[in-house]
Amino acid sequence: MKDELLAHNNVLELIGNTPLIKLNRITSNLIGNFYAKVEGFNPGHSTKDRIALYIIEEAERKGILTPGDTIVETTSGNTGFSLAMVSILKGYECILAVSSKSSKDKIDMLKTMGAKVYVCPANVSADDPRSYYQVAKKIHSEIKGSVYINQYFNELNIDAHYKSTGPEIWKQTAGRITHLVACSGTGGTISGIGRFLKEQNKDVKVIGIDAYGSVLKKYHETREFDVNEIYPYRIEGLGKNLIPTATDFDNIDQFIKVTDESSAHTARELAKTEGLFVGYTSGAAMQGLKQLDESGVFNEDSVVVVVFPDHGSRYMSKVYSDDWMEQQGFFDAKNTETAPIEYIK
Ligand code: PMP
């Protein structure tokens, strides 16, 4: 009898089941046990592969989507990439409205993956007709048979994580997890994982990472949508200028805010200490974890899982560019933390 081929049928079979990796050096001065759920191991290099596949397959199951139909979405990049990837394999058109804050690399990647891209101004209110929400809605209303993924207001975004990422983390920690630390953008990741974990053990603490310039933390604490909290910031994919219904605020215990600068440095520190080349919001999540440690949230028995949403390769012209860091005033050129490049002539 011949051995069977050990090949996957296509790239979609590799979505999910990402590794949980112990953090050793960056946590050496922290109290507790720390593990990272590294979502950059998904084939589309981010956690958004999970929601793209789940939401599209739910629409197929309900008979809403048939081959040749169009998928429309607003996205800071990652969801777009994942939707474009799934669309290619399943035979859909993909149209994406993205924020002008997204890196050029991300936009070029979406184009490469066959998507049609509209770039919309970042610093306009969500109800402005130029905002990426309104642009996507308009496209959806104009194309018959299109499906609007609407990740900020789609309960399936939560379900995708409730059914995959949550159970994976529970199993990978043998049910010993005490704290989940995760960024909140649409809120799908933290809400889905958080809901699953709290159903297994109501004492698990769920902590959201928010940006300065976003309304989420204040809304969580006061249920007030305060426009004064809104101002531009650099981190892409984290925090919000609206209240997404894909965020289950009741299942989140606490939000903390992190700065653009500290998050950028911490992302770089993860590469240098753990060999983990992860995205800007992974740096933000790790930075939040450090701040939680400083405020005495963890003890020696704590088993803390921090979610790293995407891969570092998406930020070459931003956090991992010394020039960009310098332009932001995050360090001066004489004091870069990376070894200078030596040119041999
Ligand atoms: N990090 C990155 C890089 C993202 O693109 C997103 C999604 N906006 C998040 C974190 C936040 O994840 P979620 O939308 O599930 O809250």
Coordinates of C-alpha atoms in Angstrom, one line a residue, residues 75-76 97-104 107 117-124 130-132 236 318:
T75 CA -10.8 47.1 6.9
S76 CA -7.6 48.4 8.3
A97 CA -12.7 50.3 1.6
V98 CA -9.6 51.0 3.7
S99 CA -8.4 53.9 5.9
S100 CA -5.6 56.2 4.6
K101 CA -3.8 55.3 7.8
S102 CA -3.1 51.8 6.5
S103 CA 0.5 51.3 5.3
K104 CA 1.2 51.3 1.6
I107 CA -2.7 48.3 0.4
V117 CA -9.3 48.9 -3.1
Y118 CA -10.8 52.3 -2.1
V119 CA -8.6 54.4 0.2
C120 CA -10.7 56.7 2.4
P121 CA -9.5 59.6 4.7
A122 CA -8.7 58.3 8.2
N123 CA -9.6 61.4 10.3
V124 CA -13.2 62.0 9.4
R130 CA -16.0 59.8 2.8
S131 CA -15.4 57.5 5.8
Y132 CA -14.6 53.9 4.9
E236 CA -3.6 50.6 13.2
K318 CA 6.4 51.8 10.0

